[in-house]
mmCIF file of C-alpha atoms and ligand atoms in Angstrom:
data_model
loop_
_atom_site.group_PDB
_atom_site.id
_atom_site.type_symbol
_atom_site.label_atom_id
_atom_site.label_comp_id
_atom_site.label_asym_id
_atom_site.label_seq_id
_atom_site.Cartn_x
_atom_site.Cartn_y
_atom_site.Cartn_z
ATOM 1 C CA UNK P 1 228.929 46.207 -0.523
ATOM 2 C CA UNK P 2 227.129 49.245 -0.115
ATOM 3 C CA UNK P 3 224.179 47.937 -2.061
ATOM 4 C CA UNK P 4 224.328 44.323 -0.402
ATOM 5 C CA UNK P 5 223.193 46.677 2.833
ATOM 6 C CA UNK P 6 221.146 48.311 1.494
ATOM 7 C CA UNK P 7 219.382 44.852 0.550
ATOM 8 C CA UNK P 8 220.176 43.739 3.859
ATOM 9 C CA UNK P 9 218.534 46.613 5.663
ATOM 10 C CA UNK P 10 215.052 45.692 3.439
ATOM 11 C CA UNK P 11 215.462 42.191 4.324
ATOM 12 C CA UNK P 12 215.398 42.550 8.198
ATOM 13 C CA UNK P 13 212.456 45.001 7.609
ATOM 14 C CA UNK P 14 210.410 42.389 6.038
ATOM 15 C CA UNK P 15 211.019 39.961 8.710
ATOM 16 C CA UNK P 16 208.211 39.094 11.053
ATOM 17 C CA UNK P 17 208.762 37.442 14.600
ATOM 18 C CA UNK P 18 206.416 35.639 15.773
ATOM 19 C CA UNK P 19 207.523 33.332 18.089
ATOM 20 C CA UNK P 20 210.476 32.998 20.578
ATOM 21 C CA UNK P 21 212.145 30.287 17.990
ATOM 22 C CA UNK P 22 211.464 32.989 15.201
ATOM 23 C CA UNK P 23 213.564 35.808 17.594
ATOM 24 C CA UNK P 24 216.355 32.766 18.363
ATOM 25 C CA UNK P 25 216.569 32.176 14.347
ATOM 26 C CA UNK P 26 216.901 36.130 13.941
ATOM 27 C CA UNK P 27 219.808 36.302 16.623
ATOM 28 C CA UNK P 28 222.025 33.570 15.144
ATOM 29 C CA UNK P 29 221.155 34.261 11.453
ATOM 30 C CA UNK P 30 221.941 37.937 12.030
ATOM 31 C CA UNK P 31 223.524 38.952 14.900
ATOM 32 C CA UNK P 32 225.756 36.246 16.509
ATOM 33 C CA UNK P 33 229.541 35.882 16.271
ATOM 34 C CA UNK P 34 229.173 34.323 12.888
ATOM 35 C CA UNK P 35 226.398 36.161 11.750
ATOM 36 C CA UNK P 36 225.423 37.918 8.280
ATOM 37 C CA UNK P 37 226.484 41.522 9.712
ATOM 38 C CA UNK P 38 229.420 40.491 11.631
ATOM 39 C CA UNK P 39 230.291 38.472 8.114
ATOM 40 C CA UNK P 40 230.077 41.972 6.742
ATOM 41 C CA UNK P 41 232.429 43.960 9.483
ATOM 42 C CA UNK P 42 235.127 41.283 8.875
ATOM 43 C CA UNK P 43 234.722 41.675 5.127
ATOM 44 C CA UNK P 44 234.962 45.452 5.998
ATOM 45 C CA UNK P 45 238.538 45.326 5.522
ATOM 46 C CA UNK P 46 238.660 44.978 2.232
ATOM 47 C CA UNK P 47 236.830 48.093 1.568
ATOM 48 C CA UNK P 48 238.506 51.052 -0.493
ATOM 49 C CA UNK P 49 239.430 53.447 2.067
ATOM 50 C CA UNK P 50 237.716 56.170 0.018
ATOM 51 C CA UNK P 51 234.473 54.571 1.233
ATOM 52 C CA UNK P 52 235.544 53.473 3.942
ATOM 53 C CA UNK P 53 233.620 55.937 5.868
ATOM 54 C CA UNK P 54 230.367 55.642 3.849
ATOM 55 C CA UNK P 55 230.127 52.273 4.300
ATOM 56 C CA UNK P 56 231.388 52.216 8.005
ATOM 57 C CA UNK P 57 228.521 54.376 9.010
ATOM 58 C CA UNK P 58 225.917 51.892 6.992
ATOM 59 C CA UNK P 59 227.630 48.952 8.790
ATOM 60 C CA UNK P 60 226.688 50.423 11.997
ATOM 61 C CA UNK P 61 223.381 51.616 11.435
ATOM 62 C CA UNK P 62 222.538 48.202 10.160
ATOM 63 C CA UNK P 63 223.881 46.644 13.162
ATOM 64 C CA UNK P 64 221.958 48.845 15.403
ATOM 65 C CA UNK P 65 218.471 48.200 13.615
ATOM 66 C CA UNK P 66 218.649 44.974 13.666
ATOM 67 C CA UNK P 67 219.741 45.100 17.567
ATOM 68 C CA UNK P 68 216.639 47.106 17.791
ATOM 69 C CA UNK P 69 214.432 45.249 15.984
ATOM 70 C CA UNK P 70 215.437 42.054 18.598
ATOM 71 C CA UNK P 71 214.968 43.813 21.616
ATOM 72 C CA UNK P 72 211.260 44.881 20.631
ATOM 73 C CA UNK P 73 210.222 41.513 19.741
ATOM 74 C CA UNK P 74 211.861 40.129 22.729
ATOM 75 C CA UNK P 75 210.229 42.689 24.836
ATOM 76 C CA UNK P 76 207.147 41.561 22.895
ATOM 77 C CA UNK P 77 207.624 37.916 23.806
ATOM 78 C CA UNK P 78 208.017 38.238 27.169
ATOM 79 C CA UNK P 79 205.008 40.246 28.042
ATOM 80 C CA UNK P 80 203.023 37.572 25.830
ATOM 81 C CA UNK P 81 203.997 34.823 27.549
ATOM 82 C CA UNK P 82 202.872 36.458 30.780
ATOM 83 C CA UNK P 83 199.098 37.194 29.288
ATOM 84 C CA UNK P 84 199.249 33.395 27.503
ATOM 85 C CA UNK P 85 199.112 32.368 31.122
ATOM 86 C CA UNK P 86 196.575 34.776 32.541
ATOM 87 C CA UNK P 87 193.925 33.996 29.670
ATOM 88 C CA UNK P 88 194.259 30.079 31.042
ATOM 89 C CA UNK P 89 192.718 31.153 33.975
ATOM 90 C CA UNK P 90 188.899 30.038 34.163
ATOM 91 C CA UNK P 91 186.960 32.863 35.706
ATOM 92 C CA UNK P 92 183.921 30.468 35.333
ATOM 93 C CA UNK P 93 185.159 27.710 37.418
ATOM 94 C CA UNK P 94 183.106 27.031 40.961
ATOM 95 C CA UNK P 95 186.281 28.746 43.581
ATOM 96 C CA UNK P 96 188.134 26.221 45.578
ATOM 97 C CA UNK P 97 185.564 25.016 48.741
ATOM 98 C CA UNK P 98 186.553 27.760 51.993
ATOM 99 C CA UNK P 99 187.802 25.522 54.984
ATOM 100 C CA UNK P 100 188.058 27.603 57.664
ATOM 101 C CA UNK P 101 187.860 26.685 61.038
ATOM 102 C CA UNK P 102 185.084 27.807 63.766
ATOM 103 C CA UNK P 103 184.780 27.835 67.197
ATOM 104 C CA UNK P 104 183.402 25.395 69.630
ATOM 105 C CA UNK P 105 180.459 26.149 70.454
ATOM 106 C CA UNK P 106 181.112 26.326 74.346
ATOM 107 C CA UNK P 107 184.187 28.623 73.151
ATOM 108 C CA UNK P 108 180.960 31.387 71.854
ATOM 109 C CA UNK P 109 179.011 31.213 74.670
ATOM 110 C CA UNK P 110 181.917 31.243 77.208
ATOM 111 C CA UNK P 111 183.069 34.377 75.168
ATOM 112 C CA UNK P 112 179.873 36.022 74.887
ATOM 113 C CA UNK P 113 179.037 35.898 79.026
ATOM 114 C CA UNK P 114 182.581 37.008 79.898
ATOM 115 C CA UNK P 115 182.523 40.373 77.064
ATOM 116 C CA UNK P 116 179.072 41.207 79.275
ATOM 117 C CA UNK P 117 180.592 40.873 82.431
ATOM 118 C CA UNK P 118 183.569 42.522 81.366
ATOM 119 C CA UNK P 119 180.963 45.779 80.743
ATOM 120 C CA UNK P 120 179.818 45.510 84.065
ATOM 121 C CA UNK P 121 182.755 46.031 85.270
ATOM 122 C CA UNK P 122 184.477 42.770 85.949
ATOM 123 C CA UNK P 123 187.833 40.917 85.674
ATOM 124 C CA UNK P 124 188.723 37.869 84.358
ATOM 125 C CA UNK P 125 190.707 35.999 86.432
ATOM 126 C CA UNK P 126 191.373 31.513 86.288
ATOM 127 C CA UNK P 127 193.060 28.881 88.536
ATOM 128 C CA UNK P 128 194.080 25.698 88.595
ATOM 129 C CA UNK P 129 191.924 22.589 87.811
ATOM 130 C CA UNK P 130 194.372 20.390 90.192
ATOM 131 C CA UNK P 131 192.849 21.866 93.793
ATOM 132 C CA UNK P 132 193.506 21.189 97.377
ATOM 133 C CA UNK P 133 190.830 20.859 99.994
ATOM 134 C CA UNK P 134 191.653 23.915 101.242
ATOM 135 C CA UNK P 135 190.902 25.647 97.886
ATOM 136 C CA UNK P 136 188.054 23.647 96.608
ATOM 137 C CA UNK P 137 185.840 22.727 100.520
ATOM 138 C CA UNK P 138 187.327 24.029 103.284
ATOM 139 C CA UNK P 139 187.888 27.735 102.599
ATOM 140 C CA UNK P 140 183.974 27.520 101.074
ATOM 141 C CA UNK P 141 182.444 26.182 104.138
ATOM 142 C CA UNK P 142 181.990 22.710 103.467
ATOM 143 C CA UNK P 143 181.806 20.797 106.600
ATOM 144 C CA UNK P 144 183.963 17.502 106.653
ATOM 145 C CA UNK P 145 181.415 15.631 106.215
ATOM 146 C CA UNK P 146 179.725 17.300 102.998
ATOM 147 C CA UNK P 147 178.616 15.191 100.269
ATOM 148 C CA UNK P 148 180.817 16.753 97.899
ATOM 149 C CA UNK P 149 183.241 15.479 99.379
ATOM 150 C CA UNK P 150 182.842 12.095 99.206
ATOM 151 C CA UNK P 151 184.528 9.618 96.246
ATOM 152 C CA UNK P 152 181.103 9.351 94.658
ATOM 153 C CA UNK P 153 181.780 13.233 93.497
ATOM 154 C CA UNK P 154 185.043 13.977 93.738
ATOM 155 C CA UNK P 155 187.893 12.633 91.674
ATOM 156 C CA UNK P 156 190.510 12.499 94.363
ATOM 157 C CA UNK P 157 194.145 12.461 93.307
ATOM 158 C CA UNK P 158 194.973 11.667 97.069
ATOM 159 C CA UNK P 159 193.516 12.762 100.543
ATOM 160 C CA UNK P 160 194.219 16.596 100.259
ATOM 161 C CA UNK P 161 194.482 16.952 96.260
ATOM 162 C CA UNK P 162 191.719 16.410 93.549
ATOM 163 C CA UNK P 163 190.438 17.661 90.413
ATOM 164 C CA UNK P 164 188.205 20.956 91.214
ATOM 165 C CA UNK P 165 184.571 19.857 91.494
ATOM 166 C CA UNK P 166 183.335 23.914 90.823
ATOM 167 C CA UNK P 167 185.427 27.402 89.578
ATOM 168 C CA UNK P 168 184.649 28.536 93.581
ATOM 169 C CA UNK P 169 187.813 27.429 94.252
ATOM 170 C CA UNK P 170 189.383 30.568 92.208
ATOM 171 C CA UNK P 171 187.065 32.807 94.623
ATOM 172 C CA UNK P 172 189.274 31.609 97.107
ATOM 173 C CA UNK P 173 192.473 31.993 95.642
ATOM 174 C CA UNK P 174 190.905 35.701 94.961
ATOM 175 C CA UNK P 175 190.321 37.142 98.106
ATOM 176 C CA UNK P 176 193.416 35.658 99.902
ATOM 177 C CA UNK P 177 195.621 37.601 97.253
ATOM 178 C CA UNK P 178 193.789 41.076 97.295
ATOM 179 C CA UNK P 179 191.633 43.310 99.229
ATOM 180 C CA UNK P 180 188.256 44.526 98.543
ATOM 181 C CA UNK P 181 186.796 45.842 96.217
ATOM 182 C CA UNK P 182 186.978 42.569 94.346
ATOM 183 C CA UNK P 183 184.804 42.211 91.262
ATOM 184 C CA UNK P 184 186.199 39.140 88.626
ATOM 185 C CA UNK P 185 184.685 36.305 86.716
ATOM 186 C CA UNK P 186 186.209 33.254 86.386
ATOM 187 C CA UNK P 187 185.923 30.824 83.405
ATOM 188 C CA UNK P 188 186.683 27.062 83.630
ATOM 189 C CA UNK P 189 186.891 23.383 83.576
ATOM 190 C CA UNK P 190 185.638 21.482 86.494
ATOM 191 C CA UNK P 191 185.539 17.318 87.328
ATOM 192 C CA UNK P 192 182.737 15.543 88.969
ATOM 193 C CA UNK P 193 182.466 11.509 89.446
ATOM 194 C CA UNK P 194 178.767 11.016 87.393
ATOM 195 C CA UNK P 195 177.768 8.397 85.286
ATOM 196 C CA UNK P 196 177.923 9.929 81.272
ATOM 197 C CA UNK P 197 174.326 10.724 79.658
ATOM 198 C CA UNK P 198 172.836 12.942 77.634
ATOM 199 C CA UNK P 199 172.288 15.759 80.495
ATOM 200 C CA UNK P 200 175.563 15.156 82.955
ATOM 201 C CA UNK P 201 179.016 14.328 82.359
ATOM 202 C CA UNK P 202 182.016 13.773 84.189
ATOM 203 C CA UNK P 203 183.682 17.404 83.291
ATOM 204 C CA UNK P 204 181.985 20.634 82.273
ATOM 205 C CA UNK P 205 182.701 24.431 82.217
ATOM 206 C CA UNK P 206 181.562 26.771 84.754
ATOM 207 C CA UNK P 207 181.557 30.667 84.921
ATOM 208 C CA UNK P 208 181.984 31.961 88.533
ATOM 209 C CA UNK P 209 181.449 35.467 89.593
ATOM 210 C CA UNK P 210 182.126 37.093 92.680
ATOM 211 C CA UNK P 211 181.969 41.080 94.289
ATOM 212 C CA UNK P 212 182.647 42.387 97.320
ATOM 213 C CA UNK P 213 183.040 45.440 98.581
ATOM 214 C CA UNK P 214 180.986 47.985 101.113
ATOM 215 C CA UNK P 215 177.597 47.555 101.342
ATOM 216 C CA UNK P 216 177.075 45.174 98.460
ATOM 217 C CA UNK P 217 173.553 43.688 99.255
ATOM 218 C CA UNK P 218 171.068 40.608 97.723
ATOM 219 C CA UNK P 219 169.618 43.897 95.240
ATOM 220 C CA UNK P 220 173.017 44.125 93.423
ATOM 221 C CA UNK P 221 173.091 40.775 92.902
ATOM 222 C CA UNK P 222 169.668 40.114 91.366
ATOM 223 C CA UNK P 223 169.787 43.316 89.360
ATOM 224 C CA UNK P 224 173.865 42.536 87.840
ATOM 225 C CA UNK P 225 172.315 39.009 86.975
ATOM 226 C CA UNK P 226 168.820 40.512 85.633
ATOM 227 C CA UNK P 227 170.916 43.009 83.437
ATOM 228 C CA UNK P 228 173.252 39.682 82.727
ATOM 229 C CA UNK P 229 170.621 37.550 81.043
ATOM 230 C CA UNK P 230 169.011 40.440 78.991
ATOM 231 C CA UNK P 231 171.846 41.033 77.407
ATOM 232 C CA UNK P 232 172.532 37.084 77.191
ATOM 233 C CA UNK P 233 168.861 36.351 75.861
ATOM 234 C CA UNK P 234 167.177 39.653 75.215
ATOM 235 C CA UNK P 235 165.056 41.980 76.627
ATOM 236 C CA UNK P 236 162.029 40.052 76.898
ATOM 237 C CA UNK P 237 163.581 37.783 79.248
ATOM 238 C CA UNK P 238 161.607 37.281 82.725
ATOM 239 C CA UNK P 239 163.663 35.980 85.905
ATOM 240 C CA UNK P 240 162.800 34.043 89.149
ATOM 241 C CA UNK P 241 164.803 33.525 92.149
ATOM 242 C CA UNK P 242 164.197 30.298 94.058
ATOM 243 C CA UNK P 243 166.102 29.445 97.545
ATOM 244 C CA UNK P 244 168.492 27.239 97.695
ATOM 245 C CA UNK P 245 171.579 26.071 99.587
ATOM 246 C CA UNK P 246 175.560 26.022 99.140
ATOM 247 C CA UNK P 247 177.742 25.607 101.992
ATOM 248 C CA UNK P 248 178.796 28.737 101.015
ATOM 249 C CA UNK P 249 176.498 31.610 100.637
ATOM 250 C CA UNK P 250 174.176 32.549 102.695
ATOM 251 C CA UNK P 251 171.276 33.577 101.446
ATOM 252 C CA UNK P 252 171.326 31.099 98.371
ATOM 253 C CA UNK P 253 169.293 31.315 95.409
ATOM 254 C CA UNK P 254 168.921 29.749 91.941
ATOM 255 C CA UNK P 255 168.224 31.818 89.469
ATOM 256 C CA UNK P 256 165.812 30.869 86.836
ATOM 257 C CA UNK P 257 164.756 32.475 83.355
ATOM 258 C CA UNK P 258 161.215 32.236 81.858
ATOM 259 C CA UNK P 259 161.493 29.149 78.729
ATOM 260 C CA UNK P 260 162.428 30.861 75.442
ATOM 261 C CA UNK P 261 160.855 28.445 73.420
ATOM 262 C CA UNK P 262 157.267 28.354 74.739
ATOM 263 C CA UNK P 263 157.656 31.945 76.156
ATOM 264 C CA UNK P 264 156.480 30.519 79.641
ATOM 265 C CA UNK P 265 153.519 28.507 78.482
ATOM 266 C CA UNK P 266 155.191 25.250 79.287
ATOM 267 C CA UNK P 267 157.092 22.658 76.908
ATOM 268 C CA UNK P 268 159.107 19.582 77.243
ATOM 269 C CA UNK P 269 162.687 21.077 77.307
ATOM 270 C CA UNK P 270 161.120 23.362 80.790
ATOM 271 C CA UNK P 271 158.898 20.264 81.455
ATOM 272 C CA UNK P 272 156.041 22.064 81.310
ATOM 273 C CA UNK P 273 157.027 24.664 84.220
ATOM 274 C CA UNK P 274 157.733 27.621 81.978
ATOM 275 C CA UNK P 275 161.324 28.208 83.523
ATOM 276 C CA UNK P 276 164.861 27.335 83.444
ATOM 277 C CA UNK P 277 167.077 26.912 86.298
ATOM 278 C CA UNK P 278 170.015 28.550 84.631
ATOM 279 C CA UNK P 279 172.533 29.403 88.255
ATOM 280 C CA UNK P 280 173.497 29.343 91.307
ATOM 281 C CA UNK P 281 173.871 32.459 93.979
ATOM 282 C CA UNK P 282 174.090 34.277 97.126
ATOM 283 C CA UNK P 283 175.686 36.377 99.248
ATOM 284 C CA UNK P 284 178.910 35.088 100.560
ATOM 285 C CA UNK P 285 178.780 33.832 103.981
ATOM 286 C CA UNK P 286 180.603 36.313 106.203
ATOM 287 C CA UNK P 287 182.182 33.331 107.397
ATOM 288 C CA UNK P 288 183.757 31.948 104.660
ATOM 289 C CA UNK P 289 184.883 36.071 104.333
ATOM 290 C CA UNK P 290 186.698 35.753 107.446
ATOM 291 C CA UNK P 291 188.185 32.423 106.536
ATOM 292 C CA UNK P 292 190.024 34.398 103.800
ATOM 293 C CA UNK P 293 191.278 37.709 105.610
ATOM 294 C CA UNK P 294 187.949 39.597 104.331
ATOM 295 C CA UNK P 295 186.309 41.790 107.537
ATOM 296 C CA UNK P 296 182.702 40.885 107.570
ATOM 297 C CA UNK P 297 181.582 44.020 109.272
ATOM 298 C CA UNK P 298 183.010 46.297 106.947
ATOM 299 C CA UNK P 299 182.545 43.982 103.646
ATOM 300 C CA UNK P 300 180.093 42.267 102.007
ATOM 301 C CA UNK P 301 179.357 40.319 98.585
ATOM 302 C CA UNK P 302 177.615 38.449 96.169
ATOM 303 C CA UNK P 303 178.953 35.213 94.076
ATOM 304 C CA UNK P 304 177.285 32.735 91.339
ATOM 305 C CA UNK P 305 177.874 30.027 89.471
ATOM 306 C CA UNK P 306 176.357 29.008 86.012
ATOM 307 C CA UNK P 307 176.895 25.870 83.582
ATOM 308 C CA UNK P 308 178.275 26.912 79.907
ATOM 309 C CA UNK P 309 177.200 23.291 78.236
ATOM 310 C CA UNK P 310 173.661 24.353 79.591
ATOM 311 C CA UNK P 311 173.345 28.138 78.442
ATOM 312 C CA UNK P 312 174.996 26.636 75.021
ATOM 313 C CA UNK P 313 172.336 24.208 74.989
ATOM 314 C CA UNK P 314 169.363 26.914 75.296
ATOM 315 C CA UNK P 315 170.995 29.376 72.655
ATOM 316 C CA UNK P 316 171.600 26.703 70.456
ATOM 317 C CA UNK P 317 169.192 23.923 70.509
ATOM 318 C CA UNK P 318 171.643 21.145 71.306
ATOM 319 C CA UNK P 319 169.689 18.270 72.882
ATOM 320 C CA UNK P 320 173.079 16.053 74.143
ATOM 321 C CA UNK P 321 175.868 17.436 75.990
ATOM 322 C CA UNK P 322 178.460 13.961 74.589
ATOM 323 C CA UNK P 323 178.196 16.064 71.253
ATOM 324 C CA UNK P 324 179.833 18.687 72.765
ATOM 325 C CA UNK P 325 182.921 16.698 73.027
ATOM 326 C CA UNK P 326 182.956 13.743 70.766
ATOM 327 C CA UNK P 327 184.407 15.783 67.758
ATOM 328 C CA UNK P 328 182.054 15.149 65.284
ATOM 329 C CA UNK P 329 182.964 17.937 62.523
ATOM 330 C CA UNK P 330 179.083 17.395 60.710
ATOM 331 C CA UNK P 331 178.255 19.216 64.900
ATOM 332 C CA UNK P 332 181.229 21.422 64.534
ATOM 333 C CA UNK P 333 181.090 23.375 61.476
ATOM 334 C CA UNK P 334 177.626 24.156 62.292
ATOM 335 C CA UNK P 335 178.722 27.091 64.474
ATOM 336 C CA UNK P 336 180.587 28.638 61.295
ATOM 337 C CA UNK P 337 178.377 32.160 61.518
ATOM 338 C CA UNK P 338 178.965 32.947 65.076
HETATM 339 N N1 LIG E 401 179.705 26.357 93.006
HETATM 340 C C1 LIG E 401 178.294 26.139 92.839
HETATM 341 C C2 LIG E 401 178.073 24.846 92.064
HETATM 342 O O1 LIG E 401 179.013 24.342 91.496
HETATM 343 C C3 LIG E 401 177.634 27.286 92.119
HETATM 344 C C4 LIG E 401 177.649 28.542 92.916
HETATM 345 C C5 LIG E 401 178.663 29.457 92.716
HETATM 346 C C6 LIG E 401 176.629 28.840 93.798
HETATM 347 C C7 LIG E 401 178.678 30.653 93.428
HETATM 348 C C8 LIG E 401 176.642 30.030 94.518
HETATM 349 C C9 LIG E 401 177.650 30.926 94.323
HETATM 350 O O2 LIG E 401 176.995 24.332 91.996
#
């Protein structure tokens, strides 16, 4: 017996495993219930009790090397099969394509005028796009008879409620819930009745400002907007004030910027005046102050207005405001690097 594991020892030595049937073969052949070595312990019996201890130490060193010698080539097989499947991967193949979303481009520009304001000093602040007169005329001004207020402008939801025609109606809902110093800006939607082109549409985004406090004058106001659109458009950027009229401000202005694509020498997108009308300002009436609880003697301040779709149109070359809003990813994804 002694010899036959001796033999045996020199025959699981010679074995190599190469494969995960190979190690399965090994387990049964050798070490399973009805195995060579446990063939060996049963016939162990039978020994002569003089060897018995001789050959009961070979029995178990036998048994443990070939234990051992299974649990390194399982080890081995398991950490192969784990590098089989890392050397399928393809480092040449082209990567899957990167479908990540952007933002709309109205989204940029609305963010990029509110972060500048926000330097200056100002909150953000929004209301509602449903509006009652109140809100959206009378508080601002608007005489009854305004043409703003007629059907042709106004999408009326019934006498006293409509959908806001400009963000001036959050100015309102401002200064009747705090006290001076107010200084907020005030992103959103607004509604007006026009016929759909490439330059108007029946709702667009506005981006109202307003401050008041003591002696605010028409020089903070022109120099908060000049510092506004230099850091909108650069430094280069020259700036007109013409007057103008809103029901409520007083004195109104629009605000123009010199063309940034013929530098003032006159093109078709200025028509060939070398400026932009780009807002609307002025100092609030002290009237529509005192409608809202707001001393005129002891405050004053400035407000303005300005379109998003048309700043997004000079930044980024977009020649119809529908594509704004029909969807069209192939407009979309252009955006991707802002
Ligand atoms: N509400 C005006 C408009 O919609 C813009 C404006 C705002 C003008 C604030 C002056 C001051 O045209």
């Amino acid at each position: 017996m002694k010899d036959k594991l001796q033999d045996l020892v020199e025959e699981i030595k010679s074995i190599v495993i190469h494969s995960n049937d190979e190690l399965e073969n090994f387990r049964l052949k050798y070490l399973s219930k009805k195995g060579v070595i446990n063939e060996f312990v049963s016939q162990f019996r039978d020994v002569d009790a003089s060897q018995k201890k001789e050959i009961g130490q070979l029995l178990n060193t036998v048994k443990q090397f070939a234990q051992n010698k299974w649990e390194e080539a399982n080890e081995l097989m398991s950490s192969k099969s784990v590098n089989d499947q890392s050397e399928k991967i393809d480092f040449s193949l082209p990567s899957e394509p990167d479908f990540s979303g952007s933002r709309h481009p109205l989204a940029i520009i609305e963010n990029r005028i509110i972060t500048i304001f926000r330097q200056l000093g100002f909150v953000l602040h929004e209301g509602p796009e449903i509006e009652d007169d109140w809100h959206n005329f009378s508080a601002l001004n608007f005489p009854k008879n305004h043409p703003a207020r007629d059907m042709q402008d106004t999408f009326f939801i019934n006498e006293d409620i409509a959908l806001r025609t400009h963000t001036s109606s959050v100015q309102v809902r401002l200064m009747e819930k705090q006290n001076p110093p107010i200084r907020a800006i005030m992103p959103g939607r607004v509604y007006r009745n026009e016929a759909v082109s490439a330059r108007a549409n029946c709702f667009f985004h506005q981006i109202e400002g307003i401050y008041i406090d003591k002696k605010v004058s028409f020089k903070d106001l022109k120099q908060t907007l000049y510092i506004f659109v230099q850091q909108l458009f650069g430094e280069s950027i020259q700036v007109r004030f013409r007057p103008s009229y809103f029901p409520f401000t007083e004195p109104s202005a629009e605000m123009d910027i010199s063309c940034q694509l013929c530098k003032g020498s006159g093109c078709n997108v200025c028509k060939h005046s070398g400026w932009l009308e780009i807002l609307g300002c002025g100092m609030i009436d002290p009237n529509v102050l005192k409608m809202n609880g707001i001393d005129p003697e002891e405050y004053a301040g400035f407000a303005f207005g300005m379109g998003v779709e048309r700043i997004a149109m000079l930044q980024f070359d977009v020649k119809d405001l529908r594509t704004y809003f029909n969807n069209d990813s192939r407009f979309l994804t252009q955006f991707k690097n802002y």
